[in-house]
């Protein structure tokens, strides 16, 4: 349903530079809590109104140049399976190399669209350098400079052109739930618990364009689609590439879902990797339920849940309105609660408020606390309405919307969240001129 762009190529051609440009680094985070300061290699981007996830495959290989080739091979194979569009990056200064040729031969065998970006073409005088790459048999090359951005607009035009419309592939309108999280958090155990029960009816619904396995879940009076996750997949294929594989799977699952159940491991706390997945869910504007699993394994002094909740909320700030459920999958504790919460978040994400309610309950709050005067200009909110978007978004109409800053938008969001139930749902506030 969602779209994923994978950036592939041999080392040093400029994949991370291009990746950083696409996600504009505004959401770059480092895994500070786990002690490893490392950049993230997946993010979210948009172009011409289309949103998509971006994966920098190069970010997952480490080691010397000679082990690169086989590593790259495996990554390219996984990326080809999961991504929708591949951008194959080569270095316009080095010219075509044997390794480029090797990677491209792999790419060509897949059924995904591959766009060839010839990077490091920093000035137009160098454009002739790209001609030798036509030897690969492509019909088009995109000369780009990942560093200064030239040519990347044309490349992105073509990228989004190749992407689908984001409609569910299985044709159902059921809520779509993805279980995501770091390896070993208990995702497969949860899915097995849900799908293994005799009284629950689980029907595999094969995807049409990928070999995804989504399952229709019925149980405890609920009905939804479980978006393909680790639990239903053969893990064997990718044992050597667990991290890369689990990341790309998570990105795929998030893209394809309405609500994400983010499983964390109580024995490890809410770590950098959990937060990285969390922010991806956030930027994809999906509903979220945070699960603290393996609750049976930890000591529970007085106020344990409260304290842990608070620490999670600090780490996910400014997001505070998130449900957190403490489960033990092995002891089957609070699984029904988890299902109920997940369905509630789905409802919240789809909640539509009438203009009359908003203007009766929210507008007066804004008039009591108007945006700060900016350069001597008074800003007066006049009207508020919900936009017909897939996730909750509201427009506040006022004079001089350009002067309204983020803190005030958060104030508006908080007002709406205080008056209505948007627990676990994303939200966006826009200021517009009438
Ligand atoms: P990766 O290994 O493919 O991810 O490559 P990096 O993004 O780390 O880039 C490798 C080197 O090429 C770095 O020193 C970059 O600064 C440089 N580089 C990347 N893109 C460009 C570009 O468009 N022009 C120039 N001149 N250098 C670039
Ligand atoms: P995944 O990698 O996220 O799919 O994690 P798994 O479902 O494979 O679980 C990893 C390990 O944690 C397995 O040994 C599970 O039996 C165990 N596990 C999962 N949930 C719980 C739980 O709630 N309590 C305890 N004690 N162990 C759990």
mmCIF file of N, CA and C in Angstrom, residues 366-411:
data_model
loop_
_atom_site.group_PDB
_atom_site.id
_atom_site.type_symbol
_atom_site.label_atom_id
_atom_site.label_comp_id
_atom_site.label_asym_id
_atom_site.label_seq_id
_atom_site.Cartn_x
_atom_site.Cartn_y
_atom_site.Cartn_z
ATOM 1 N N UNK A 366 -8.964 29.301 21.683
ATOM 2 C CA UNK A 366 -7.930 29.994 20.906
ATOM 3 C C UNK A 366 -8.085 31.499 21.033
ATOM 4 N N UNK A 367 -9.331 31.954 21.140
ATOM 5 C CA UNK A 367 -9.550 33.394 21.268
ATOM 6 C C UNK A 367 -9.094 33.886 22.646
ATOM 7 N N UNK A 368 -9.251 33.007 23.646
ATOM 8 C CA UNK A 368 -8.756 33.366 24.986
ATOM 9 C C UNK A 368 -7.233 33.450 25.006
ATOM 10 N N UNK A 369 -6.614 32.579 24.213
ATOM 11 C CA UNK A 369 -5.144 32.529 24.144
ATOM 12 C C UNK A 369 -4.692 32.666 22.691
ATOM 13 N N UNK A 370 -4.799 33.842 22.114
ATOM 14 C CA UNK A 370 -4.469 33.978 20.688
ATOM 15 C C UNK A 370 -2.966 33.834 20.461
ATOM 16 N N UNK A 371 -2.563 33.622 19.205
ATOM 17 C CA UNK A 371 -1.132 33.540 18.903
ATOM 18 C C UNK A 371 -0.441 34.833 19.351
ATOM 19 N N UNK A 372 0.830 34.725 19.744
ATOM 20 C CA UNK A 372 1.541 35.930 20.179
ATOM 21 C C UNK A 372 1.565 36.996 19.076
ATOM 22 N N UNK A 373 1.504 38.244 19.472
ATOM 23 C CA UNK A 373 1.616 39.349 18.509
ATOM 24 C C UNK A 373 2.980 39.255 17.847
ATOM 25 N N UNK A 374 3.009 39.349 16.534
ATOM 26 C CA UNK A 374 4.258 39.187 15.809
ATOM 27 C C UNK A 374 4.582 40.472 15.058
ATOM 28 N N UNK A 375 5.716 41.060 15.361
ATOM 29 C CA UNK A 375 6.132 42.327 14.750
ATOM 30 C C UNK A 375 5.007 43.351 14.804
ATOM 31 N N UNK A 376 4.367 43.410 15.948
ATOM 32 C CA UNK A 376 3.311 44.398 16.160
ATOM 33 C C UNK A 376 1.973 44.041 15.527
ATOM 34 N N UNK A 377 1.912 42.858 14.874
ATOM 35 C CA UNK A 377 0.658 42.483 14.211
ATOM 36 C C UNK A 377 -0.132 41.492 15.070
ATOM 37 N N UNK A 378 -1.403 41.768 15.181
ATOM 38 C CA UNK A 378 -2.279 40.885 15.936
ATOM 39 C C UNK A 378 -2.782 39.779 15.006
ATOM 40 N N UNK A 379 -2.780 38.543 15.495
ATOM 41 C CA UNK A 379 -3.291 37.423 14.699
ATOM 42 C C UNK A 379 -4.567 36.922 15.357
ATOM 43 N N UNK A 380 -5.638 36.870 14.585
ATOM 44 C CA UNK A 380 -6.917 36.495 15.176
ATOM 45 C C UNK A 380 -7.498 35.255 14.500
ATOM 46 N N UNK A 381 -7.571 34.140 15.230
ATOM 47 C CA UNK A 381 -8.223 32.949 14.679
ATOM 48 C C UNK A 381 -9.697 33.232 14.447
ATOM 49 N N UNK A 382 -10.215 32.780 13.272
ATOM 50 C CA UNK A 382 -11.608 33.094 12.967
ATOM 51 C C UNK A 382 -12.497 31.861 12.898
ATOM 52 N N UNK A 383 -11.886 30.750 12.497
ATOM 53 C CA UNK A 383 -12.715 29.596 12.189
ATOM 54 C C UNK A 383 -11.811 28.380 12.173
ATOM 55 N N UNK A 384 -12.356 27.236 12.585
ATOM 56 C CA UNK A 384 -11.528 26.030 12.562
ATOM 57 C C UNK A 384 -12.323 24.884 11.964
ATOM 58 N N UNK A 385 -11.667 24.115 11.101
ATOM 59 C CA UNK A 385 -12.387 22.965 10.537
ATOM 60 C C UNK A 385 -11.422 21.807 10.306
ATOM 61 N N UNK A 386 -11.984 20.607 10.281
ATOM 62 C CA UNK A 386 -11.164 19.418 10.026
ATOM 63 C C UNK A 386 -11.034 19.219 8.524
ATOM 64 N N UNK A 387 -9.860 18.813 8.100
ATOM 65 C CA UNK A 387 -9.621 18.597 6.674
ATOM 66 C C UNK A 387 -9.965 17.153 6.304
ATOM 67 N N UNK A 388 -10.334 16.919 5.061
ATOM 68 C CA UNK A 388 -10.740 15.552 4.663
ATOM 69 C C UNK A 388 -9.553 14.645 4.375
ATOM 70 N N UNK A 389 -8.616 14.589 5.300
ATOM 71 C CA UNK A 389 -7.401 13.793 5.097
ATOM 72 C C UNK A 389 -7.522 12.424 5.746
ATOM 73 N N UNK A 390 -6.540 11.552 5.468
ATOM 74 C CA UNK A 390 -6.572 10.186 5.991
ATOM 75 C C UNK A 390 -6.254 10.122 7.476
ATOM 76 N N UNK A 391 -5.628 11.154 7.998
ATOM 77 C CA UNK A 391 -5.350 11.214 9.437
ATOM 78 C C UNK A 391 -5.865 12.572 9.919
ATOM 79 N N UNK A 392 -6.059 12.739 11.219
ATOM 80 C CA UNK A 392 -6.655 13.980 11.711
ATOM 81 C C UNK A 392 -5.810 15.218 11.404
ATOM 82 N N UNK A 393 -6.365 16.126 10.659
ATOM 83 C CA UNK A 393 -5.692 17.388 10.344
ATOM 84 C C UNK A 393 -6.727 18.502 10.421
ATOM 85 N N UNK A 394 -6.301 19.616 10.979
ATOM 86 C CA UNK A 394 -7.231 20.715 11.201
ATOM 87 C C UNK A 394 -6.661 22.001 10.637
ATOM 88 N N UNK A 395 -7.538 22.803 10.087
ATOM 89 C CA UNK A 395 -7.117 24.111 9.581
ATOM 90 C C UNK A 395 -7.738 25.193 10.438
ATOM 91 N N UNK A 396 -6.873 26.092 10.910
ATOM 92 C CA UNK A 396 -7.364 27.267 11.631
ATOM 93 C C UNK A 396 -7.238 28.438 10.667
ATOM 94 N N UNK A 397 -8.371 29.062 10.393
ATOM 95 C CA UNK A 397 -8.338 30.196 9.473
ATOM 96 C C UNK A 397 -8.140 31.477 10.260
ATOM 97 N N UNK A 398 -7.242 32.307 9.762
ATOM 98 C CA UNK A 398 -6.931 33.542 10.481
ATOM 99 C C UNK A 398 -6.296 34.529 9.510
ATOM 100 N N UNK A 399 -6.143 35.772 9.972
ATOM 101 C CA UNK A 399 -5.332 36.705 9.203
ATOM 102 C C UNK A 399 -3.866 36.339 9.469
ATOM 103 N N UNK A 400 -2.973 36.643 8.598
ATOM 104 C CA UNK A 400 -1.512 36.470 8.768
ATOM 105 C C UNK A 400 -1.102 35.065 9.274
ATOM 106 N N UNK A 401 -1.558 34.008 8.634
ATOM 107 C CA UNK A 401 -1.203 32.658 9.097
ATOM 108 C C UNK A 401 0.312 32.410 9.094
ATOM 109 N N UNK A 402 1.016 33.147 8.247
ATOM 110 C CA UNK A 402 2.475 32.909 8.142
ATOM 111 C C UNK A 402 3.218 33.251 9.421
ATOM 112 N N UNK A 403 2.587 34.013 10.301
ATOM 113 C CA UNK A 403 3.269 34.416 11.538
ATOM 114 C C UNK A 403 3.033 33.440 12.690
ATOM 115 N N UNK A 404 2.252 32.420 12.443
ATOM 116 C CA UNK A 404 1.963 31.484 13.530
ATOM 117 C C UNK A 404 3.079 30.438 13.614
ATOM 118 N N UNK A 405 3.649 30.304 14.782
ATOM 119 C CA UNK A 405 4.806 29.413 14.948
ATOM 120 C C UNK A 405 4.389 28.066 15.552
ATOM 121 N N UNK A 406 5.336 27.125 15.514
ATOM 122 C CA UNK A 406 5.056 25.762 15.970
ATOM 123 C C UNK A 406 4.518 25.635 17.402
ATOM 124 N N UNK A 407 5.075 26.374 18.354
ATOM 125 C CA UNK A 407 4.537 26.208 19.719
ATOM 126 C C UNK A 407 3.036 26.479 19.785
ATOM 127 N N UNK A 408 2.579 27.435 19.006
ATOM 128 C CA UNK A 408 1.140 27.717 19.042
ATOM 129 C C UNK A 408 0.340 26.598 18.372
ATOM 130 N N UNK A 409 0.931 26.023 17.346
ATOM 131 C CA UNK A 409 0.258 24.878 16.708
ATOM 132 C C UNK A 409 0.122 23.735 17.701
ATOM 133 N N UNK A 410 1.156 23.535 18.504
ATOM 134 C CA UNK A 410 1.080 22.477 19.516
ATOM 135 C C UNK A 410 0.018 22.796 20.565
ATOM 136 N N UNK A 411 -0.113 24.093 20.859
ATOM 137 C CA UNK A 411 -1.156 24.510 21.797
ATOM 138 C C UNK A 411 -2.537 24.138 21.234
#
